[in-house]
mmCIF file of C-alpha atoms and ligand atoms in Angstrom:
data_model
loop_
_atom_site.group_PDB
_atom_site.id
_atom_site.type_symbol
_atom_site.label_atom_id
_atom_site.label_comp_id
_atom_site.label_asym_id
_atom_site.label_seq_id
_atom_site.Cartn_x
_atom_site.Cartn_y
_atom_site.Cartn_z
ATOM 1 C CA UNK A 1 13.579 -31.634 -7.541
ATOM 2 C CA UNK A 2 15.644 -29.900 -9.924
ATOM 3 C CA UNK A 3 17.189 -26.412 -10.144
ATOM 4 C CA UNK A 4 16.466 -24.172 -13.078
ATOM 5 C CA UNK A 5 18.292 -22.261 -15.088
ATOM 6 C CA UNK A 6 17.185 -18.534 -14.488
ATOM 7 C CA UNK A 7 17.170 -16.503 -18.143
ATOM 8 C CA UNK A 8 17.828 -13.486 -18.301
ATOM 9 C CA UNK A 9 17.091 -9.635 -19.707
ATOM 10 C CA UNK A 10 17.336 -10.002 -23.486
ATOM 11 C CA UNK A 11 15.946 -13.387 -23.433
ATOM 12 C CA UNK A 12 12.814 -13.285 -26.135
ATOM 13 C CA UNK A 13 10.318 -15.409 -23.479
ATOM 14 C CA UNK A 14 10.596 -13.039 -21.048
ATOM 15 C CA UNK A 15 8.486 -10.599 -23.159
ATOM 16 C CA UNK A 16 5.774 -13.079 -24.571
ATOM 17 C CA UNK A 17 2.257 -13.214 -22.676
ATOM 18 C CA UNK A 18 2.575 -16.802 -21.068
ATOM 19 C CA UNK A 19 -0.261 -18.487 -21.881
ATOM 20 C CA UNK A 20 -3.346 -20.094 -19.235
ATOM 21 C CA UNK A 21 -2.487 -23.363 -17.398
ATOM 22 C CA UNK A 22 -5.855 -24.973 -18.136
ATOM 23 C CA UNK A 23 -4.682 -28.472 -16.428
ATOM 24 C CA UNK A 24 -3.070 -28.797 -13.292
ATOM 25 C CA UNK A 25 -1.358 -32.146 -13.866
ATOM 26 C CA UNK A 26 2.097 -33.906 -12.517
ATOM 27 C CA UNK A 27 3.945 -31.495 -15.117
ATOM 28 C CA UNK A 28 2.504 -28.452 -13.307
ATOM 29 C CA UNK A 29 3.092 -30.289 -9.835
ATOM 30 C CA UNK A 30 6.779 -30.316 -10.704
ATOM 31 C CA UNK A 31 7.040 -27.077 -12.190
ATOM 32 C CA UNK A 32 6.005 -25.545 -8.776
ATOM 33 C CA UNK A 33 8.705 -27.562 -6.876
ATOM 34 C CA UNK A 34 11.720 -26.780 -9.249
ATOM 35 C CA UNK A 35 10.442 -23.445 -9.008
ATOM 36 C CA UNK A 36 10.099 -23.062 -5.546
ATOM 37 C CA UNK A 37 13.860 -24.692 -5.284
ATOM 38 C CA UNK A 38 14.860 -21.893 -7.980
ATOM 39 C CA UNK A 39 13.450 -19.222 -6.066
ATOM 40 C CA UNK A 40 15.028 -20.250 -2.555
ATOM 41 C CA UNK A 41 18.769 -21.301 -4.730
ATOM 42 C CA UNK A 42 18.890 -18.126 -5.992
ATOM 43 C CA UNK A 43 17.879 -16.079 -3.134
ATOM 44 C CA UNK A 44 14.201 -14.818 -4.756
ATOM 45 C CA UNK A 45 11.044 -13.798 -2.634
ATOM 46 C CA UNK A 46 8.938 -14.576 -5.273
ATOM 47 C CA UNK A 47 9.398 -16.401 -9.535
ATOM 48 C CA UNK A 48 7.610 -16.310 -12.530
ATOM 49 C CA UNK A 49 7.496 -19.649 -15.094
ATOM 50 C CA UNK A 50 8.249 -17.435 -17.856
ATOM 51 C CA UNK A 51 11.566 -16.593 -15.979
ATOM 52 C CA UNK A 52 12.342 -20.452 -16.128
ATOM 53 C CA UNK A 53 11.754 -20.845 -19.587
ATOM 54 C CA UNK A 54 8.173 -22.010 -19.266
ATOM 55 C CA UNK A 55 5.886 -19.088 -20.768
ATOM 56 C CA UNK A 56 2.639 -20.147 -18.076
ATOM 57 C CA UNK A 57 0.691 -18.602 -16.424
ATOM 58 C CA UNK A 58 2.349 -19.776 -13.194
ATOM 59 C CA UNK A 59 4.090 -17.658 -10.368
ATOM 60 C CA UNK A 60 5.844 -18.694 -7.079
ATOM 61 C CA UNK A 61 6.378 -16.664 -3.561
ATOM 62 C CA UNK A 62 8.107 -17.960 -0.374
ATOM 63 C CA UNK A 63 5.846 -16.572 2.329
ATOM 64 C CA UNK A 64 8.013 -17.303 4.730
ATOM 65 C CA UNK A 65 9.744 -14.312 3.785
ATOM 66 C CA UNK A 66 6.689 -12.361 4.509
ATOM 67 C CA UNK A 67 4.862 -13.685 6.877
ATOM 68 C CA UNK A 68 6.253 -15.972 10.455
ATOM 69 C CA UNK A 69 3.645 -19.133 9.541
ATOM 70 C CA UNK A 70 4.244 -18.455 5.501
ATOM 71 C CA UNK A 71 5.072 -21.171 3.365
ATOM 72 C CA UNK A 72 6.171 -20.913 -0.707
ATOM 73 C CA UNK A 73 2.855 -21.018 -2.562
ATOM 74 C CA UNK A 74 1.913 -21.302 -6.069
ATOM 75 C CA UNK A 75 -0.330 -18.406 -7.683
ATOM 76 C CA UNK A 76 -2.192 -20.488 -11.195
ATOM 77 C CA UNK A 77 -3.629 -18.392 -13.626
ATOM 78 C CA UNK A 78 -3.386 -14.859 -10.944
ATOM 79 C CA UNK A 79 -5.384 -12.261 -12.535
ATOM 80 C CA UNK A 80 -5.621 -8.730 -10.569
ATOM 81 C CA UNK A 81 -9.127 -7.228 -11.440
ATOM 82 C CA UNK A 82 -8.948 -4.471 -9.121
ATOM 83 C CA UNK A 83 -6.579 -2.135 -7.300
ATOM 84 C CA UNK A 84 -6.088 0.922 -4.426
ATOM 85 C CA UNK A 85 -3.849 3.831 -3.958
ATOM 86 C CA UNK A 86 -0.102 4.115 -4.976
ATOM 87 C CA UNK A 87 3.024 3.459 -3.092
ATOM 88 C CA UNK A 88 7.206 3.753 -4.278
ATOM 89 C CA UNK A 89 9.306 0.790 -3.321
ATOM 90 C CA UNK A 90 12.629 -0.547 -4.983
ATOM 91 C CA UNK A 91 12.293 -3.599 -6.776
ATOM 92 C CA UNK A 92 14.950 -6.090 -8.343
ATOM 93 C CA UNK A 93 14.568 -9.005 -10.228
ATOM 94 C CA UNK A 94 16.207 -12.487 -10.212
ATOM 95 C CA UNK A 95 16.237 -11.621 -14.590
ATOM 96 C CA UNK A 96 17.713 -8.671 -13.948
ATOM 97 C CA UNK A 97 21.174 -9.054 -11.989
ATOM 98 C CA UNK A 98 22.281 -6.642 -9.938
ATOM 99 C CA UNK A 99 19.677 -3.460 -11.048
ATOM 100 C CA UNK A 100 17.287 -2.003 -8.198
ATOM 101 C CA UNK A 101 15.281 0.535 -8.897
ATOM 102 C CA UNK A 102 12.151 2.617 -7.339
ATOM 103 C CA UNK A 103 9.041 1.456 -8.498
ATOM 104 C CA UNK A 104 5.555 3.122 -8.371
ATOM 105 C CA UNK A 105 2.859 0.768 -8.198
ATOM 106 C CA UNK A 106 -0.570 0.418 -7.036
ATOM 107 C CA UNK A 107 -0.669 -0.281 -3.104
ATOM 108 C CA UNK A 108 -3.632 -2.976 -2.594
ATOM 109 C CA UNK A 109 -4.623 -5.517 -5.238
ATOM 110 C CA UNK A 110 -7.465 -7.694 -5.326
ATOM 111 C CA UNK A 111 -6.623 -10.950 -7.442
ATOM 112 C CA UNK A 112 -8.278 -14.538 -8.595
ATOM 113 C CA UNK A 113 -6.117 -17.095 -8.954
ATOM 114 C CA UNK A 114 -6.051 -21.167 -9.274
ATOM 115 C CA UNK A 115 -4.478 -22.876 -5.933
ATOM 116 C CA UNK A 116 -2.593 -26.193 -6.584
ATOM 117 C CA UNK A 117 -5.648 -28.192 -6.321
ATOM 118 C CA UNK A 118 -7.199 -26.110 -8.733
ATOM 119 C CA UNK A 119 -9.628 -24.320 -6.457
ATOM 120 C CA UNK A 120 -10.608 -20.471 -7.588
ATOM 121 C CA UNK A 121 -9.233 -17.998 -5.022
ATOM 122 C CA UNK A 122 -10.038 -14.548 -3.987
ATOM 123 C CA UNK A 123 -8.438 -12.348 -2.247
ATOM 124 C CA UNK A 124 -7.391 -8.692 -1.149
ATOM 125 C CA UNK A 125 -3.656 -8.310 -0.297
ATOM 126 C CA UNK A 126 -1.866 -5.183 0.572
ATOM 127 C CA UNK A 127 1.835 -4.229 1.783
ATOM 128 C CA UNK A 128 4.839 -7.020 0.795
ATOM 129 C CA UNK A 129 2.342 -9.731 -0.825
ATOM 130 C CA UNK A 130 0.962 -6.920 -2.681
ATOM 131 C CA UNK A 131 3.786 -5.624 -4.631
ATOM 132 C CA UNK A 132 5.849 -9.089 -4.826
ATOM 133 C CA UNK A 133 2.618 -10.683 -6.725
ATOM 134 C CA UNK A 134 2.383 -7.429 -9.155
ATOM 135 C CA UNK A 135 5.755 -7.609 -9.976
ATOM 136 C CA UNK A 136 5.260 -11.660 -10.498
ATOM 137 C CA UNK A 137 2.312 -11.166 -12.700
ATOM 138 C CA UNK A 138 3.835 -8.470 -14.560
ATOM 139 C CA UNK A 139 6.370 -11.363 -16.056
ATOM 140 C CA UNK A 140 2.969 -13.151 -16.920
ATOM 141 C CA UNK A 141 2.369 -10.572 -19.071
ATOM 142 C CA UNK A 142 5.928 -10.113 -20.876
ATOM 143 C CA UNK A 143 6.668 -7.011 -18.612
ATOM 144 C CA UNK A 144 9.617 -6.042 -16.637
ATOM 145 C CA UNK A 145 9.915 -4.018 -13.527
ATOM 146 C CA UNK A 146 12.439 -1.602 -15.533
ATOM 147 C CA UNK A 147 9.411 -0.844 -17.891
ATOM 148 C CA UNK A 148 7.896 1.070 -15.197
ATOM 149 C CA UNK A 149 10.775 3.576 -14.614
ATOM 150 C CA UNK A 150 11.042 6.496 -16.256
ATOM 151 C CA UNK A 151 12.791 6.827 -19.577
ATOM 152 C CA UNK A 152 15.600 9.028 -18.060
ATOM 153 C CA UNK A 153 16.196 6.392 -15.400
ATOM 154 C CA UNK A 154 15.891 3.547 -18.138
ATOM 155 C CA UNK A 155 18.555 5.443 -20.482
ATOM 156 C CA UNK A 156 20.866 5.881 -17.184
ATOM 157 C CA UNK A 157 20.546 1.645 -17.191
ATOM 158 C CA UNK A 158 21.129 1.416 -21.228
ATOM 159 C CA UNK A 159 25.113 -0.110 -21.106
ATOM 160 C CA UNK A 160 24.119 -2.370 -17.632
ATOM 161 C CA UNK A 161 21.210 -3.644 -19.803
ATOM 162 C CA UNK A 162 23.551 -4.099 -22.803
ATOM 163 C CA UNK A 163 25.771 -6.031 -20.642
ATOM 164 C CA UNK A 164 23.317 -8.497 -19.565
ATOM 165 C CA UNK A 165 21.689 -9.336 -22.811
ATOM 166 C CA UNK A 166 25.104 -9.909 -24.815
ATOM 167 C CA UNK A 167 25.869 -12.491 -21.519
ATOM 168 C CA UNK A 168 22.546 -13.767 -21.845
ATOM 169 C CA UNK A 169 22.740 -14.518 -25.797
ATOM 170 C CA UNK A 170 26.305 -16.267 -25.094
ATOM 171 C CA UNK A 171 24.359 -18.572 -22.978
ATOM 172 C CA UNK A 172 21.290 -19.020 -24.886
ATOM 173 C CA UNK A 173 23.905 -20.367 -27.828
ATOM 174 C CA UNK A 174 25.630 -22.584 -25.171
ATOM 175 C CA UNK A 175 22.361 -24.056 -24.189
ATOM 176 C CA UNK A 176 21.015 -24.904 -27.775
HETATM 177 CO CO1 CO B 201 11.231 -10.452 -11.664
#
């Protein structure tokens, strides 16, 4: 297993739609553990592939962080297709260092996903699960938990946000 580099705000993949895993192959097998690894590193509840580099439809949350029996699990190709009611939690993001803010979101989701064997899942999740996997599958989707502030709020953010793309194109040049 290896650990990932985490990119950050200001990166360009973090804001393209990842596109569909259609195979679940050894590739995809390894993603999940250097994700999971990632995730547990850097102190994350839950990781999107996009925030790894890898723009997939692919999302990781340690459930043992949630629930007492949970184990990390791999969400493949989550799509929510229905939702219930509203709650306000704060939210961070491992792509985001060091920002929390209050987030409104919808408070039970029902999603499909892919497990690692491939098998179709349905199910209805509320509290924790709930708003970890919208926040995931918002990264799916090139969105950011700071795009569901308001703009007074996101303005109040604008030199933090500076600061962490202008460290985050330093790197990107170091990398290439
Ligand atoms: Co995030």
């Amino acid at each position: 297993m290896e650990k990932l580099r985490i990119i950050k705000y200001g990166n360009p993949i973090l804001r393209m739609k990842a596109r569909k895993v259609d195979k679940i192959d050894h590739r995809i097998q390894k993603l999940v553990d250097d994700m999971i690894l990632t995730m547990q590193v850097d102190g994350g509840i839950g990781l999107a592939a996009p925030q790894v580099a890898e723009s997939l439809a692919l999302v990781v949350i340690d459930h043992s962080l949630i629930f007492e029996d949970g184990e990390p699990t791999a969400y493949i190709n989550p799509v929510i297709f229905a939702s219930e009611g509203e709650t306000v939690l704060e939210e961070g993001c491992l792509s985001v260092p060091e920002i929390r803010e209050e987030v409104k979101r919808p408070e039970i989701i029902t999603l499909r996903y892919q497990n690692l064997e491939g098998e179709i899942r349905e199910e209805r999740v509320d509290g924790l699960l709930s708003r970890v996997l919208q926040h995931e599958i918002d990264h799916i989707n090139g969105v950011l938990f700071i795009d569901r502030i308001s703009a007074l709020k996101k303005q109040l953010l604008k030199k933090e946000l500076k600061a962490i793309t202008e460290e985050e194109m330093m790197v990107m040049k170091e990398v290439a």
